[in-house]
Structures are given as C-alpha cells and as structure tokens.
Amino acid sequence: DNGRPVISSGDGRFSMAFRVRFQADFAGFMQDSPASLPAGATKDLASGAVIRRGFFGVEGKAFNDFWYEFRYNGGGTDAEGFGMSIARVNYNGIPNFRLSAGVIEPVFMLEGTTSSGQLMFLERPEIDNIAADVFGAGDSRRGVELTYQKAGVFKSDDNLVLSVAFTGNTTGTGTDHATGTDEKTQLLGRASYRFWNDGVSNASIGASGATIISQGGNSTTGFVNLQDRPEIRVSPTRLISTGGLNARHASMYAFDAAANIENFYLGGEYTNFQVDRLANGAQAGDSPSFSGFYVEGSWVLTGEPKTYTVSSQNNEVGGFGAPKVANPFSLSGESWGAWELVARYSDTNLNWNKNLAATATSQSGINGGDERIVDLGLNWYLNNNVKLQVHDLIVNVKRQSGVAGTQIGQDLNIVGIRLQFTN
Amino acid sequence: DNGRPVISSGDGRFSMAFRVRFQADFAGFMQDSPASLPAGATKDLASGAVIRRGFFGVEGKAFNDFWYEFRYNGGGTDAEGFGMSIARVNYNGIPNFRLSAGVIEPVFMLEGTTSSGQLMFLERPEIDNIAADVFGAGDSRRGVELTYQKAGVFKSDDNLVLSVAFTGNTTGTGTDHATGTDEKTQLLGRASYRFWNDGVSNASIGASGATIISQGGNSTTGFVNLQDRPEIRVSPTRLISTGGLNARHASMYAFDAAANIENFYLGGEYTNFQVDRLANGAQAGDSPSFSGFYVEGSWVLTGEPKTYTVSSQNNEVGGFGAPKVANPFSLSGESWGAWELVARYSDTNLNWNKNLAATATSQSGINGGDERIVDLGLNWYLNNNVKLQVHDLIVNVKRQSGVAGTQIGQDLNIVGIRLQFTN
Amino acid sequence: DNGRPVISSGDGRFSMAFRVRFQADFAGFMQDSPASLPAGATKDLASGAVIRRGFFGVEGKAFNDFWYEFRYNGGGTDAEGFGMSIARVNYNGIPNFRLSAGVIEPVFMLEGTTSSGQLMFLERPEIDNIAADVFGAGDSRRGVELTYQKAGVFKSDDNLVLSVAFTGNTTGTGTDHATGTDEKTQLLGRASYRFWNDGVSNASIGASGATIISQGGNSTTGFVNLQDRPEIRVSPTRLISTGGLNARHASMYAFDAAANIENFYLGGEYTNFQVDRLANGAQAGDSPSFSGFYVEGSWVLTGEPKTYTVSSQNNEVGGFGAPKVANPFSLSGESWGAWELVARYSDTNLNWNKNLAATATSQSGINGGDERIVDLGLNWYLNNNVKLQVHDLIVNVKRQSGVAGTQIGQDLNIVGIRLQFTN
C-alpha cells in the first residue's frame, strides 16, 4: 500500500521492484550577528535548500536464493553522496544467514538500522555519522557482510541479529587508487537482541564495534578525522572537528537500547572512539579517546506504533522504522494522516585533554569541540509515501581555538524542514 | 500510443510511468575566416555533437490526490544540466488547484509551457532562457508553486491558468551554501487565457512576471548576468552577455500571444528586463533595462494540428505542444510520419545606453550585444517517439567592445540537427 | 530465464525491458619491493576495489521498426566511464539492415562484439581497448552506424556481418567544444563471417579497420596516445604508453578468428596501428607503426557451450558470448552452476625503432613499452545473473626510459576478482 510497483515472474523465482526516494530540505540558521560572535567562530551560516537524497533503484529476487539491489543517488550534489548508493548481491540460500557483497550499507549502530526514508529526525545522530564515516559503514560502501538473524532463539518473542562486515572505501572516491595508496579497510559489526515483544510493542538492546585494519597509503599525516555537521546538512560547514589526526589505527564501540510501548518510543546510544596517534618525531604516540551519546523519544499522536524490523535484505534489521499510516490524508475523507512529536538530545564531545600542551616528548590535547543539540520536531506522515517534517534544533557548541585557547563556540538555533517522497 | 509503459494498482490509486527522452544534437558553425573577423570577435566556434538531454524518469499517482515525478538528466554533461532535473510532489486534492514542491520546472513564459521534448526549434528563444536563468525558472529548480487552472470560466470554450512560484537556486550547484551565501530567491508567475477554441484550433494570450527577492550572499559584484547562446547549445560560447552586473534586485515582465488554426500556428512574445545596479563608490546606482521579442510560425504539411494543453502535472499547462502523428513512418505501409515547416525571428538586445561613458557620479552604459536570429527548420516526426529536426540559423550579432568601442559582432550561419527519442 | 522484466503493449508494437549490470572488482598487485625496482619504474601500485560498471537501462521496441536503448553508467567513477553509456535509436525497417544513431557502441574488433557482461576475462585485450579509445569505438560514443547482417548468404550454416560507423568523441567530455576545437571524427568498420556451424559449434573469421578523419582543433601537439592498463582497471596507472604523438591522422587494421567446438573455445586477433607524425620543425614527418595480438581459450568444465550471436540491436553481433547455465547454483538442489577455465596470452608492443635517435631532419623512435600478459582464470557462473571471476595475471613489461635509455619495465603479478550481477 505504498505505490511501489513490482514485476514478478510467473513462478515467483524472479522479481523487480522500482524504488524512488527524494528529500527536499530547507534550513534557516539563526545565529548571533557576526559582530557579536567571538573571533574564530563560524559566522553567517548559509540558509537555503538542498536535495538531500534523490534515489532511484531497482531490487528483487533472482533464482530464488539471490537478491539484488541497485540504487543510484542523483540528488545530494548539493551536499554530498552523489553516485552509486547501493549495488549489492545477497545470497540467502542458508537458513538464517545472509551473505552480501558489492556496494553495501552495513548493519551498524542503532539508527544505522533505520532507513534514511524512515528517520524520525532530519539526520542520524552525530556519533552514528562520525562512526560511519571513519569506521567504514554508511551507504556507497564497498564491502562484504555476513549476517545471521533468527527469531525465537531463546524464547518465542525474541529476535537475534549478528552481523559482521569487512569494508573498504566509499565508491565514487576516484582518487583513492593512486600509486602508493592501497584501499583503506575496516572490520565492523553489530549484535542486537529484541528481548521482549507482544506483537505491537518491542524492547531491544544492541552493541556495535569497529576497527580500522589498514589506513592504506604510506602517508603519516591527517588520516583520521572525527567531525560532523549540526544534524542538518544544508550548510557544508562542520562546527566540530578534530581535524586530521596522524593515526593508522582507531577503534570504537557503542551500546544502545530502544523500545516502543504502543505509540511511544524511547531509545539511546553511547559511543566511545579511540584513535592511536603515531609518534611525531620525539613526541611519543598516544591514544586520544572521544565519546558521545543521545537519547531520543517519539509520541505518535494518531496512535500508530513504530515498527520493529525482524529481518531484511539490507541494513534495516533489528531496528525501528516509521509508523504505518492508518488514515492517509484526504480532504474529502476528512482523514489526516499520522502525526508524530519527536525529541532528541545529543552530546558529542570531540575534545581530549583540551588544555594539555605539547612537550618535547608528548603531543598536545585536542580541541575538536563539544556539541549539544536539542532537536524538537513534528513529523506529518500524509500517507506512506509523503512526509513533511518541521524541526527546531537548539545547538550549543563549546570549542576552544586550541590548547588553552579562546572560546570559538556559540549558541545557535536552526529551523529545518523536509519534504519527502518515498515508495 | 507512444510506448510509455505504465504500471497501475488495481484500485487505480497508484501508478508509475517510465519516461525516457534523449536528444542528440549536431551543430555546424559557418563563420567568416578568423582573419577576416574583427579583433575581439568570437572566432572559430567548434562544430560537433552533444547529447543535449538524456532523461530517465518515473512519475505517477500516489493515494489518488498526490502526484510524484522524478527525472534524472544523465546527458547534458557536454553542455550543461547534468543531474536531478525534476523531483516534485504535487497535491491535487482541491479542485482546480495544484500545489507543487521539490525540484520543479515552474510554469513561466510562452515556450516555458512547452515540454523540451515538443519544441519546434532546437532551443527555446533567448529571452525565455535568459529569464529562466536569472529569474528562477527552468528545470532543476528548487521551489514551491501554486497553480490554478480551470476551463470554461467565463465562457464554455476558454481556459484560465494562474500560477505563482517561489524558487531558489538550481539544484546541483554545490557551492552555493558556503558560509555567508544564503540561497538566492525569486518570485515569479504566469497568467494565460485561451479565449477561443473550436476543439482543434485555439487562441490564447498570456503574461509572465518575475522579481528577484534576495540575491543571497554579501558580495556586491557580478550578480546578475543576462546572456545566452545562439539558440543552439553545442558550443558553450555565448555571443551576447551583459557580464555580471552589480545588482541585488532585478525584475521583468513579458506578454505573449499564440494561436493555431488547424495545422497552422503563430506565436510571439515580448520581454522587458530591468536590473537595479548598486552604487559604485561615488557613482550612483541606476536601472538599466533590456528587451527582446520573437515571432514564430509553423505549418504542419501533413495536416496534424498542434495541441493545446489545458492542464497537466508539470509546466506544460496553457501552452502548445507537438502535433500527434496521424500516420507513423513505415516503409511497408507507405506512410511517412508528420512533416512540419517552422520559422522564427528573434531579436535580443542586451545593450543599454551603449555609448554612455561613466562620469564621477554615474556608471557607464552596457554593451551586451544585440543578437538577431532567423531560424528556418524542417521537423520530421517519424512517429510519436522519434523526431528528426534540421534547422538553419542565420545569426546577426551587433556588439561593441565597450562604450564607444569597436564593433566585435559578426554574421554567421549555423546548421543544427537533432535526433530525439521520447516517450 | 534471467530476471529481465519486460513490459509489452498488447499489440506487440512497443516494449520496454529493464536492465541492470554491476561489476565489483578487486585487484591485488604483487610487485617487487620499491627499493629493488629500477629508478623510473612504476612502484607500489594500489591494491583495492572499484565498481567497474554500474549500468541501469531501458530498451525496447517502438512502432515495430524502431528500437531504443538508454543506458546510464552510475558506477565507474572510481575508474572511468561515468555517465551516459548508450542512448541510441535503431531503424530496422529494411530487411537485414540496421541504422543506428545517437550514443552507440560500434561493432568493432573481436571482443568488441562481446558484451561487457559476458567477457571471459576482466577486461578486453589491450589492443581492443587501445583501438576503441583512439579510433572511435567503445561505449559512450556519439555516432551513426549502418550494419548489414544475414544468415545463410552463401551456404545454409553461415552468417555475414558488415558494419560501418562514423563517430565523434565520447559523450561526457565536456571540454571538447571550446572555441577552435571541432569534434574529432573517425570512420571504422568490421566484417565477420561465420563459415561453419552445426547448431552448437561455430567457426568465424573477421577483419576490422579504422581511420581518423579529423582530429579536431588546431593544435599540433599530443593528439594520438596509444596506451592501456594491464587488463585490469583498479589502479588508474598505465604501464605502457606512447605518450601524445603529434599526429593528425592514424589508421589501423585487425584480423581475427574464433571458434567453439562444443564447450571448448579458441580465439585470437592481430592488430597493426599506424600513426602519421607531423613534421617537427626541420624534422620530417614519419609513420611509426605498432602491433599486438592475443590468443585466448576457454573450457567450460560443466559442458555448456559458448554462444554465437547471429544478430542483435547492439554491438553483440557476429561474436561469442557467455555460456547459458544449465544447472543454476542451489544448495538444496545440489546443482553448482557453470564453471569455466580460461587463459589468454597477449602481447602489445608500443615500441617503434626504440633506439633510433633524432637527427636534424628526422624524429626519434618511440618507447611506449612492450607488455606481455598471461591471464589464467576461473569463472563461476552461479546462474545467468550472478558471476564470480578469479583471475591471476602474470605481467611482463619491457620498456626503456627513452631512446637508448635504461630499462624501466618490471615483472609483476596481479590477482583480480570480479563479482557481477547482470540481467
């Protein structure tokens, strides 16, 4: 009931579904006037609109046991992500196992198991984006993945997902095979367990972990950069960033929990990143670490519950998706779609020993900044195809210009609107 | 009867049509030899071929009252326009009204209501292209639009279209959200009225207007640039151009009239542009204005009439399209498709006070050039999918190198050929 | 039986098929250590993965006698080839003739008649790629083509193909219409004749030839460059290259023969290139020539024969394609798909008078390098949609740094893996 046409062969061994998704985003940035912001702070962020995603894709079954998905992103030029988003082949011939290869989007972290078409907010939380960028998840990702999924493992209402992926770079990064630069590789995985459900409500816990196997290349400068935009992507400017850290290895772990009780939802996740900096001349190597978390909640005013996805052919496994609209918007029918109130608080701290000065034998601390965002939003699902989101993001950035430096952070407010069509 | 496959749901609430359009253009430029052209004139324009457009798209109905269209342009790299062409959602739930948002192509100016797949000539007239570029129309345009359309308003054979759009930049312009550069915004609209029709023949008048609301950014240099290529786009070179004018506001209006009497068609449009230049130091601001017009006619030798489009889900509303082929080309059937002779005269004058020198308190005149083009063409519609166009463009450019400068214009001749497939 | 959905009109005059093809390639380069390679040799080639092709396309019949094909390559950003791959219209209204125009892939050389989805190896042989690049074949090619094909011309089991194309540049090369640079044009063609078949086995011979008609542009430097990568494209580095030769004309010819006896296949081709260098001051023009050949064989262990293509709407005419899988892979059915062992030896010699020094009146010899590759591969066709290829390439490059220069060649080994989905 969502306008997604499927062509199937008579014997059911083959199918092709046609998928469309586009998201038109607007952001209005409300900052203090440039004159009143401290020197070094980011001033006058650009308000405007972008096409965040513009997907066209086909997917389906081939010879029963195989599944293919091909998805091209024609939007995103404004911001990022233009090009081949998914080009995967899955083999499903062994019960409960799925083997994927090609351009995949790995199963990774809590909101990484929610489709970009079903997000409660305009963007995934910063720690999820940082982890995906640096540790080899997200879409457009070359790699192979093995996933195990089974419902009713220990008791009748549970669901277990174990997934591990070996990935390279994102595709479309044309310069990454110059002489001397082998492909960057990562190992990452996620385990999640739904320990309770009654058919409508669900409760689950999960853990994700990742490590960089090889950075590729011979360079020792500026490899690992933890950074993100303020949970909306109209402006390309990132308010927090560690800058490139001279490291050839890094690792991370995350824990999450989420549950819906009928039309209420509550979830959260905590992440810790550790980067192993190389020695810099006489200055020894060290291991800066960073952390972040978020808590998010949702209340579907019109009563529909969020949906828990038991299994799938993609990354949406063991996660929570959008509510299914009970009464599609229609003036003549006097039905109004589904309405949802959502809130999220996230804190991403990219500082490490922020006032530690370098010595002859040790490196200095890191002032990537600490960003806290309160996101309050109203989501209107007109039907299962059309969604309108109006959000307000209250952003607080605390960041020093450097070790023992001046404050270059700021408070700002962002109004974000998204119109989405997806089938 | 045009090979456009549509998949519909059983209850008719959903549909998806698959659209393809590609245009292969060739242009041969015949100029005077470089040695005999004046210094400063554009010499040796490059003959050759481009893929002018390469569209693949899907469109259809969702939940009865909604319409989606997603169109990607994979051609055009040779010249321009590569990327997301259309990504719109329309709401049609209120009779006679249509509300659109996303990446749209606004209803604007006379030939702006003709699909690029149904143009009589290879390109729309210069004044339409200049207006679309500078005042926020054309495809790939982020924006929202409200359109009212009703047939039989004042009398049984009429048709009224009123449309207004608020638009931003074209999508795919990746650099336009750098810090300090808010989105450029425009307000534009069109009213058209078919005052007579007898079922085959039609007569209509129209008016279009637009204004730049905000130029975005803080810069005061080079914002508004009126320019176009000589009604064919194989060579990227523009023979007339005002150059960037230091202006934060500009406005324009246009009037048009068009009619078909059975298989004859005649139409024309006049446009006036006004640009409000900022003061330049002690030199005061001023308001240069420019104008242009065209007259065009068509005779379908095989007798088919042009079609007037009463309403649609896109920009083709209240305008004239291509004839429907009565007898598709077939050697065995001895039928020859439809043949059409067309002619257009356009005059686009981008000069303003061309010999006015700057003083201490006033700015100088503008020598953008005056271009006159006679376009004579033969269009062969082999069937409703395949079209071959052979055109000859007689171009006269009068342009000074600057205030009281030397003549850098020229006469040239261009042969243009287009092969088109569209469904 | 390959999951390619087709929508047809009731009367059979129209159809649309949906095509998907993607190839994920991995290459591991095993070279001598940088320290042990001679100065000037290419060191430390980058191992990694790319998406070699990512095609989505539609094709079909329109008004019986016409055929359209539209194919977009969304992969290949990693290496090359991103953009419009095919946008053609064919007219088939005259028996045995096919007239094509738009963006085509001409019928040219032996492996040029094999679809990229049905290649035995990861890449076509070097001489085929060099010829396609320099002489106007390959996909993304603007041009027109006339093809004659008839079976049973001289005897009941034969098949004759004659094809000639006039082509320009590849599309997507946006800079090639700057002032002064007319389009580069080529004339090329191929004749092939299957002189024997018994329904399963086939034997054919062929010849291809091409000439550059016009180089476009006024420049006299660096037009013609014969070069290629070592039959795998993960690394963009080419180990052999003549560099740009100052020539406005060049021509080539090739001969080939191929046959399959049931599930065994043997084929080969020889090519000669001649480049007409312009005079360089007092140094006279000359005509360096280069040549290359390959021999290739295949044994389908599971017994399926390769398929000979009698006629088609594209370049796959008069050539050999992949075997059709008799028993698709299925664990439950204990069937294992088709397995094929393949080998190829190619020798591409881009040297010409390599120790000839320039004099006052003559130009120097050319040291483009001589590359010999033994490619040993195992192809696993899981079914008609999914293929996995594992190949080992033993590469020997002999190349001087210049006339009477030092040796900068090397021996290396490359492991190449491809996962392909195609329908």
Coordinates of C-alpha atoms in Angstrom, one line a residue, chain B residues 5 17 42 47 107 111 128 201 221 257 264 325 415:
Chain B
P5 CA 4.7 1.9 -20.1
A17 CA 5.0 5.5 -15.7
T42 CA 34.5 35.2 -31.3
S47 CA 31.3 22.3 -34.7
V107 CA 5.0 27.5 -15.4
E111 CA 7.7 28.5 -24.6
D128 CA 12.9 32.8 -22.4
S201 CA -7.9 25.4 -33.2
T221 CA 30.0 42.2 -7.5
A257 CA 0.0 35.6 -27.8
F264 CA -1.0 26.4 -38.8
V325 CA 1.4 11.9 -35.7
V415 CA 23.3 24.3 -39.3

